[in-house]
Tab-separated table of C-alpha atoms in Angstrom:
chain	number	residue	atom	x	y	z
Z	1	UNK	CA	-10.834	-32.058	13.783
Z	2	UNK	CA	-11.093	-31.687	10.012
Z	3	UNK	CA	-8.741	-33.610	7.748
Z	4	UNK	CA	-8.335	-32.716	4.075
Z	5	UNK	CA	-6.019	-34.044	1.386
Z	6	UNK	CA	-3.568	-31.426	0.185
Z	7	UNK	CA	-1.610	-33.349	-2.450
Z	8	UNK	CA	-2.699	-30.680	-4.957
Z	9	UNK	CA	-0.488	-28.141	-3.153
Z	10	UNK	CA	3.194	-27.753	-3.816
Z	11	UNK	CA	4.393	-27.905	-0.241
Z	12	UNK	CA	7.169	-25.313	-0.705
Z	13	UNK	CA	4.630	-22.807	-1.975
Z	14	UNK	CA	1.915	-23.780	0.476
Z	15	UNK	CA	3.966	-23.735	3.636
Z	16	UNK	CA	6.479	-21.079	2.774
Z	17	UNK	CA	10.061	-21.098	4.003
Z	18	UNK	CA	10.157	-22.962	7.341
Z	19	UNK	CA	6.341	-23.142	7.326
Z	20	UNK	CA	6.180	-19.361	7.742
Z	21	UNK	CA	3.064	-19.058	5.608
Z	22	UNK	CA	1.336	-21.888	7.436
Z	23	UNK	CA	1.867	-20.122	10.756
Z	24	UNK	CA	0.530	-16.836	9.389
Z	25	UNK	CA	-2.578	-18.643	8.177
Z	26	UNK	CA	-3.012	-20.381	11.537
Z	27	UNK	CA	-3.053	-17.030	13.283
Z	28	UNK	CA	-5.563	-15.470	10.910
Z	29	UNK	CA	-7.858	-18.488	10.656
Z	30	UNK	CA	-7.833	-19.124	14.405
Z	31	UNK	CA	-7.110	-22.842	13.986
Z	32	UNK	CA	-4.180	-25.215	14.307
Z	33	UNK	CA	-2.802	-26.502	10.983
Z	34	UNK	CA	-0.621	-29.596	10.751
Z	35	UNK	CA	0.810	-31.149	7.586
Z	36	UNK	CA	1.088	-34.956	7.729
Z	37	UNK	CA	2.075	-36.670	4.519
Z	38	UNK	CA	-0.554	-35.717	1.964
Z	39	UNK	CA	-3.023	-34.517	4.574
Z	40	UNK	CA	-3.652	-31.204	6.245
Z	41	UNK	CA	-5.149	-31.442	9.735
Z	42	UNK	CA	-7.314	-28.522	10.845
Z	43	UNK	CA	-8.174	-28.239	14.526
Z	44	UNK	CA	-10.108	-25.488	16.263
Z	45	UNK	CA	-13.627	-24.222	17.026
Z	46	UNK	CA	-16.200	-25.749	14.687
Z	47	UNK	CA	-17.091	-22.490	12.910
Z	48	UNK	CA	-13.439	-21.625	12.309
Z	49	UNK	CA	-12.646	-25.165	11.149
Z	50	UNK	CA	-15.470	-24.908	8.636
Z	51	UNK	CA	-14.203	-21.594	7.248
Z	52	UNK	CA	-10.617	-22.900	7.070
Z	53	UNK	CA	-11.796	-25.926	5.099
Z	54	UNK	CA	-13.735	-23.633	2.755
Z	55	UNK	CA	-10.642	-21.418	2.325
Z	56	UNK	CA	-8.364	-24.326	1.387
Z	57	UNK	CA	-10.985	-25.695	-1.016
Z	58	UNK	CA	-10.904	-22.344	-2.829
Z	59	UNK	CA	-7.102	-22.441	-2.905
Z	60	UNK	CA	-7.380	-25.938	-4.404
Z	61	UNK	CA	-9.651	-24.597	-7.160
Z	62	UNK	CA	-7.104	-21.919	-8.040
Z	63	UNK	CA	-4.255	-24.444	-8.137
Z	64	UNK	CA	-6.291	-26.755	-10.388
Z	65	UNK	CA	-6.963	-23.843	-12.756
Z	66	UNK	CA	-3.211	-23.333	-13.129
Z	67	UNK	CA	-2.688	-20.321	-10.857
Z	68	UNK	CA	0.817	-20.258	-9.400
Z	69	UNK	CA	0.229	-18.693	-6.018
Z	70	UNK	CA	2.914	-16.764	-4.187
Z	71	UNK	CA	3.083	-16.681	-0.407
Z	72	UNK	CA	1.267	-13.362	-0.114
Z	73	UNK	CA	-1.507	-14.470	-2.490
Z	74	UNK	CA	-2.819	-16.709	0.324
Z	75	UNK	CA	-3.259	-13.631	2.512
Z	76	UNK	CA	-4.982	-11.683	-0.276
Z	77	UNK	CA	-7.309	-14.631	-0.932
Z	78	UNK	CA	-8.140	-14.740	2.770
Z	79	UNK	CA	-8.904	-11.000	2.781
Z	80	UNK	CA	-11.352	-11.520	-0.085
Z	81	UNK	CA	-13.105	-14.525	1.407
Z	82	UNK	CA	-13.431	-12.851	4.810
Z	83	UNK	CA	-15.115	-9.960	3.029
Z	84	UNK	CA	-17.481	-12.249	1.122
Z	85	UNK	CA	-17.515	-15.986	0.502
Z	86	UNK	CA	-18.930	-15.333	-2.976
Z	87	UNK	CA	-15.863	-13.402	-4.194
Z	88	UNK	CA	-14.313	-14.934	-7.313
Z	89	UNK	CA	-10.639	-15.233	-6.372
Z	90	UNK	CA	-9.517	-15.690	-9.976
Z	91	UNK	CA	-10.668	-12.114	-10.683
Z	92	UNK	CA	-8.069	-10.808	-8.225
Z	93	UNK	CA	-5.149	-13.250	-8.304
Z	94	UNK	CA	-2.272	-13.699	-8.827
Z	95	UNK	CA	-0.613	-10.525	-7.570
Z	96	UNK	CA	1.269	-8.313	-9.987
Z	97	UNK	CA	5.057	-8.156	-9.624
Z	98	UNK	CA	6.948	-4.917	-10.268
Z	99	UNK	CA	10.454	-5.795	-11.440
Z	100	UNK	CA	12.745	-2.863	-10.672
Z	101	UNK	CA	16.512	-2.455	-11.002
Z	102	UNK	CA	17.251	-3.305	-7.380
Z	103	UNK	CA	14.376	-5.562	-6.325
Z	104	UNK	CA	10.971	-6.925	-7.228
Z	105	UNK	CA	7.930	-5.571	-5.423
Z	106	UNK	CA	4.720	-7.540	-4.890
Z	107	UNK	CA	1.547	-6.208	-3.216
Z	108	UNK	CA	1.039	-8.127	0.022
Z	109	UNK	CA	-2.647	-7.381	0.679
Z	110	UNK	CA	-5.830	-7.002	-1.316
Z	111	UNK	CA	-5.947	-3.221	-0.834
Z	112	UNK	CA	-2.334	-2.896	-1.941
Z	113	UNK	CA	-3.191	-4.827	-5.095
Z	114	UNK	CA	-6.196	-2.563	-5.743
Z	115	UNK	CA	-3.923	0.452	-5.222
Z	116	UNK	CA	-1.498	-0.690	-7.923
Z	117	UNK	CA	-4.387	-1.501	-10.234
Z	118	UNK	CA	-5.907	1.961	-9.655
Z	119	UNK	CA	-2.579	3.693	-10.383
Z	120	UNK	CA	-2.382	1.839	-13.687
Z	121	UNK	CA	-5.943	2.716	-14.665
Z	122	UNK	CA	-6.443	6.253	-13.298
Z	123	UNK	CA	-4.489	9.477	-13.764
Z	124	UNK	CA	-5.270	10.657	-10.231
Z	125	UNK	CA	-5.273	8.302	-7.247
Z	126	UNK	CA	-5.672	9.020	-3.533
Z	127	UNK	CA	-4.151	6.442	-1.170
Z	128	UNK	CA	-5.665	6.991	2.286
Z	129	UNK	CA	-4.680	4.976	5.341
Z	130	UNK	CA	-2.493	4.551	8.429
Z	131	UNK	CA	1.279	4.388	8.623
Z	132	UNK	CA	3.030	1.285	7.348
Z	133	UNK	CA	0.441	0.269	4.756
Z	134	UNK	CA	2.756	0.818	1.767
Z	135	UNK	CA	1.073	3.936	0.381
Z	136	UNK	CA	4.288	5.816	-0.392
Z	137	UNK	CA	6.458	2.769	-1.062
Z	138	UNK	CA	4.136	1.256	-3.669
Z	139	UNK	CA	3.553	4.642	-5.305
Z	140	UNK	CA	7.338	5.038	-5.585
Z	141	UNK	CA	7.644	1.530	-7.032
Z	142	UNK	CA	4.980	2.339	-9.627
Z	143	UNK	CA	6.696	5.641	-10.491
Z	144	UNK	CA	10.003	3.861	-11.121
Z	145	UNK	CA	8.208	1.164	-13.125
Z	146	UNK	CA	6.537	3.808	-15.314
Z	147	UNK	CA	9.872	5.575	-15.823
Z	148	UNK	CA	11.587	2.275	-16.628
Z	149	UNK	CA	8.916	1.495	-19.254
Z	150	UNK	CA	9.170	5.020	-20.763
Z	151	UNK	CA	5.546	5.773	-19.890
Z	152	UNK	CA	6.673	9.030	-18.246
Z	153	UNK	CA	9.829	11.099	-18.727
Z	154	UNK	CA	10.338	12.201	-15.102
Z	155	UNK	CA	9.270	11.660	-11.505
Z	156	UNK	CA	8.254	14.496	-9.180
Z	157	UNK	CA	8.272	13.704	-5.448
Z	158	UNK	CA	6.912	16.295	-3.069
Z	159	UNK	CA	5.478	16.756	0.402
Z	160	UNK	CA	4.498	19.710	2.600
Z	161	UNK	CA	7.181	20.903	5.029
Z	162	UNK	CA	5.143	20.708	8.230
Z	163	UNK	CA	6.600	19.910	11.639
Z	164	UNK	CA	4.938	16.898	13.284
Z	165	UNK	CA	4.239	18.553	16.615
Z	166	UNK	CA	7.891	19.348	17.348
Z	167	UNK	CA	9.442	22.796	17.270
Z	168	UNK	CA	12.618	22.327	15.282
Z	169	UNK	CA	13.592	25.995	15.280
Z	170	UNK	CA	15.950	27.303	12.616
Z	171	UNK	CA	17.717	24.459	10.840
Z	172	UNK	CA	21.360	25.000	9.795
Z	173	UNK	CA	22.649	25.127	6.224
Z	174	UNK	CA	21.401	26.378	2.871
Z	175	UNK	CA	17.805	26.005	1.666
Z	176	UNK	CA	18.431	22.442	0.380
Z	177	UNK	CA	19.827	21.371	3.746
Z	178	UNK	CA	16.953	23.014	5.615
Z	179	UNK	CA	14.216	21.188	3.686
Z	180	UNK	CA	16.052	17.848	3.397
Z	181	UNK	CA	14.784	16.436	6.757
Z	182	UNK	CA	11.173	16.900	5.602
Z	183	UNK	CA	11.865	15.018	2.355
Z	184	UNK	CA	13.943	12.213	3.880
Z	185	UNK	CA	11.153	9.565	3.798
Z	186	UNK	CA	10.905	10.009	0.014
Z	187	UNK	CA	14.653	9.538	-0.359
Z	188	UNK	CA	14.458	6.425	1.850
Z	189	UNK	CA	11.815	4.809	-0.363
Z	190	UNK	CA	13.646	5.765	-3.562
Z	191	UNK	CA	17.024	4.394	-2.476
Z	192	UNK	CA	15.451	1.194	-1.162
Z	193	UNK	CA	13.915	0.508	-4.575
Z	194	UNK	CA	16.648	1.741	-6.943
Z	195	UNK	CA	20.396	1.264	-7.093
Z	196	UNK	CA	22.118	4.185	-5.320
Z	197	UNK	CA	24.233	5.160	-8.333
Z	198	UNK	CA	21.228	5.024	-10.641
Z	199	UNK	CA	19.044	7.071	-8.273
Z	200	UNK	CA	21.746	9.718	-7.770
Z	201	UNK	CA	22.313	9.952	-11.510
Z	202	UNK	CA	18.581	10.437	-12.172
Z	203	UNK	CA	18.392	13.122	-9.475
Z	204	UNK	CA	21.448	14.946	-10.880
Z	205	UNK	CA	19.907	14.930	-14.369
Z	206	UNK	CA	16.601	16.231	-13.035
Z	207	UNK	CA	14.708	13.120	-14.141
Z	208	UNK	CA	13.792	12.561	-10.496
Z	209	UNK	CA	12.989	15.748	-8.605
Z	210	UNK	CA	12.406	15.802	-4.854
Z	211	UNK	CA	11.126	19.143	-3.599
Z	212	UNK	CA	8.818	20.689	-0.998
Z	213	UNK	CA	5.256	21.382	-2.072
Z	214	UNK	CA	5.790	25.173	-2.172
Z	215	UNK	CA	8.140	24.667	-5.150
Z	216	UNK	CA	5.285	23.292	-7.279
Z	217	UNK	CA	3.380	26.575	-7.529
Z	218	UNK	CA	3.059	28.018	-11.012
Z	219	UNK	CA	4.343	24.918	-12.810
Z	220	UNK	CA	2.744	22.606	-15.393
Z	221	UNK	CA	4.002	19.034	-15.061
Z	222	UNK	CA	3.793	17.158	-18.375
Z	223	UNK	CA	4.778	13.508	-18.908
Z	224	UNK	CA	5.469	13.167	-15.196
Z	225	UNK	CA	4.642	10.756	-12.396
Z	226	UNK	CA	3.871	12.998	-9.419
Z	227	UNK	CA	3.702	11.735	-5.837
Z	228	UNK	CA	2.407	14.038	-3.111
Z	229	UNK	CA	3.274	12.399	0.198
Z	230	UNK	CA	1.892	13.283	3.658
Z	231	UNK	CA	-0.935	15.135	1.950
Z	232	UNK	CA	-2.983	15.256	5.146
Z	233	UNK	CA	-0.782	18.234	6.072
Z	234	UNK	CA	-1.719	20.314	3.036
Z	235	UNK	CA	-4.068	23.248	3.319
Z	236	UNK	CA	-7.086	23.399	1.036
Z	237	UNK	CA	-5.308	26.030	-1.083
Z	238	UNK	CA	-2.194	23.857	-1.413
Z	239	UNK	CA	-4.276	20.846	-2.425
Z	240	UNK	CA	-6.053	22.806	-5.141
Z	241	UNK	CA	-2.683	24.117	-6.334
Z	242	UNK	CA	-1.032	20.694	-6.694
Z	243	UNK	CA	-4.100	19.083	-8.264
Z	244	UNK	CA	-4.071	21.723	-11.001
Z	245	UNK	CA	-0.361	21.214	-11.823
Z	246	UNK	CA	-0.984	17.979	-13.744
Z	247	UNK	CA	-0.198	18.286	-17.446
Z	248	UNK	CA	-0.575	15.960	-20.418
Z	249	UNK	CA	0.484	12.303	-20.124
Z	250	UNK	CA	0.970	12.632	-16.360
Z	251	UNK	CA	-0.125	10.626	-13.355
Z	252	UNK	CA	-0.533	11.852	-9.802
Z	253	UNK	CA	-0.695	9.781	-6.615
Z	254	UNK	CA	-1.613	11.486	-3.353
Z	255	UNK	CA	-0.909	9.656	-0.107
Z	256	UNK	CA	-2.309	10.625	3.281
Z	257	UNK	CA	-2.851	9.375	6.809
Z	258	UNK	CA	-5.867	11.338	7.983
Z	259	UNK	CA	-5.346	10.128	11.564
Z	260	UNK	CA	-2.084	12.095	11.782
Z	261	UNK	CA	-2.840	15.649	10.696
Z	262	UNK	CA	-0.272	18.125	12.031
Z	263	UNK	CA	-1.969	21.343	10.897
Z	264	UNK	CA	-3.043	23.891	13.563
Z	265	UNK	CA	-6.639	23.334	12.394
Z	266	UNK	CA	-6.838	19.644	11.368
Z	267	UNK	CA	-10.403	19.942	10.092
Z	268	UNK	CA	-9.106	22.244	7.328
Z	269	UNK	CA	-6.794	19.591	5.860
Z	270	UNK	CA	-6.655	19.726	2.085
Z	271	UNK	CA	-7.153	15.970	1.848
Z	272	UNK	CA	-10.336	15.954	3.925
Z	273	UNK	CA	-11.691	18.734	1.733
Z	274	UNK	CA	-10.654	16.923	-1.474
Z	275	UNK	CA	-12.335	13.678	-0.365
Z	276	UNK	CA	-15.517	15.623	0.276
Z	277	UNK	CA	-15.701	17.480	-3.041
Z	278	UNK	CA	-13.945	15.105	-5.473
Z	279	UNK	CA	-15.223	11.643	-4.489
Z	280	UNK	CA	-18.066	11.835	-7.036
Z	281	UNK	CA	-15.688	12.322	-9.994
Z	282	UNK	CA	-15.461	8.909	-11.643
Z	283	UNK	CA	-12.044	9.599	-13.197
Z	284	UNK	CA	-10.454	9.824	-9.731
Z	285	UNK	CA	-9.733	6.701	-7.658
Z	286	UNK	CA	-9.769	6.608	-3.857
Z	287	UNK	CA	-8.129	3.570	-2.252
Z	288	UNK	CA	-8.532	3.157	1.509
Z	289	UNK	CA	-6.100	1.096	3.597
Z	290	UNK	CA	-6.651	-0.305	7.091
Z	291	UNK	CA	-4.716	-2.125	9.805
Z	292	UNK	CA	-4.762	-5.380	7.775
Z	293	UNK	CA	-2.519	-3.662	5.219
Z	294	UNK	CA	0.259	-2.799	7.684
Z	295	UNK	CA	3.476	-4.456	6.517
Z	296	UNK	CA	5.778	-3.213	9.268
Z	297	UNK	CA	6.429	-4.943	12.604
Z	298	UNK	CA	3.290	-6.886	13.727
Z	299	UNK	CA	3.160	-4.653	16.797
Z	300	UNK	CA	2.350	-1.670	14.532
Z	301	UNK	CA	-0.979	-3.307	13.612
Z	302	UNK	CA	-1.914	-3.583	17.283
Z	303	UNK	CA	-0.881	0.020	17.969
Z	304	UNK	CA	-3.041	1.283	15.095
Z	305	UNK	CA	-6.017	-0.750	16.321
Z	306	UNK	CA	-5.582	0.646	19.855
Z	307	UNK	CA	-5.552	4.228	18.596
Z	308	UNK	CA	-8.581	3.528	16.366
Z	309	UNK	CA	-10.532	2.182	19.348
Z	310	UNK	CA	-9.615	5.241	21.403
Z	311	UNK	CA	-10.654	7.567	18.569
Z	312	UNK	CA	-14.050	5.838	18.253
Z	313	UNK	CA	-14.526	6.013	22.027
Z	314	UNK	CA	-13.801	9.748	22.012
Z	315	UNK	CA	-16.260	10.398	19.215
Z	316	UNK	CA	-19.011	8.632	21.143
């Protein structure tokens, strides 16, 4: 059993509410952690004990340098050190906070932090990864932040209207009512991040536009923050079309889960084609998420891992 002094930690920040953070760290480190007075007891297999001690020594260094770590910064630091023990944590921490009208948004994983950083630095960003990793949500948060700071004059939210395996038949209502079910996830993210009255007012004034991808053809989108969601379901022609809509002073974020392509010929997905032919262009950023970035119910992580294992088995 390793025993280290932890008086340099502020317990409320270190443990989290009701020791929630401590329990999350226990699970990831594979050791038992117990706080006794000014000591932290680490118990587990020797190799895991050693890594846990190394991890907390790095956290100590950050605290001594004046970094005020939030709960999720511990998880990001752990991601970095698991990747390489030589990573300089101060180059990545603390996490950036997006202060919006309804709530504040903080990236919870290293890849989410890199995603936000890429959106700030690049005019075109691809966010590729499984469901629940925050691709659309964080892109929406960044769009609202840019609008709030007058860095863009409008937000364009779009996605292809492709049925996910179901046959919905003819939907009732006018054209707006017919396409609304396909665009619902974008509305959900928007109304979770912005006050309802504010969001409705921006939509009515055309400052926020939510429309199916087909409505983008022939347009030039200046001073806009454009989000193309569910881009794995675009054709190659549609992808080329939306990529060439970007005008001056605009940003575009394209989100996709390439494990859930609903096209009749999945191999012809516009995103797969774009990754292949655009990845060498240095002005475009590609950020890849994995199961560690899932911020939904913990069971979702396990489901994604199970499907990944099955996919690898099939390929072999």
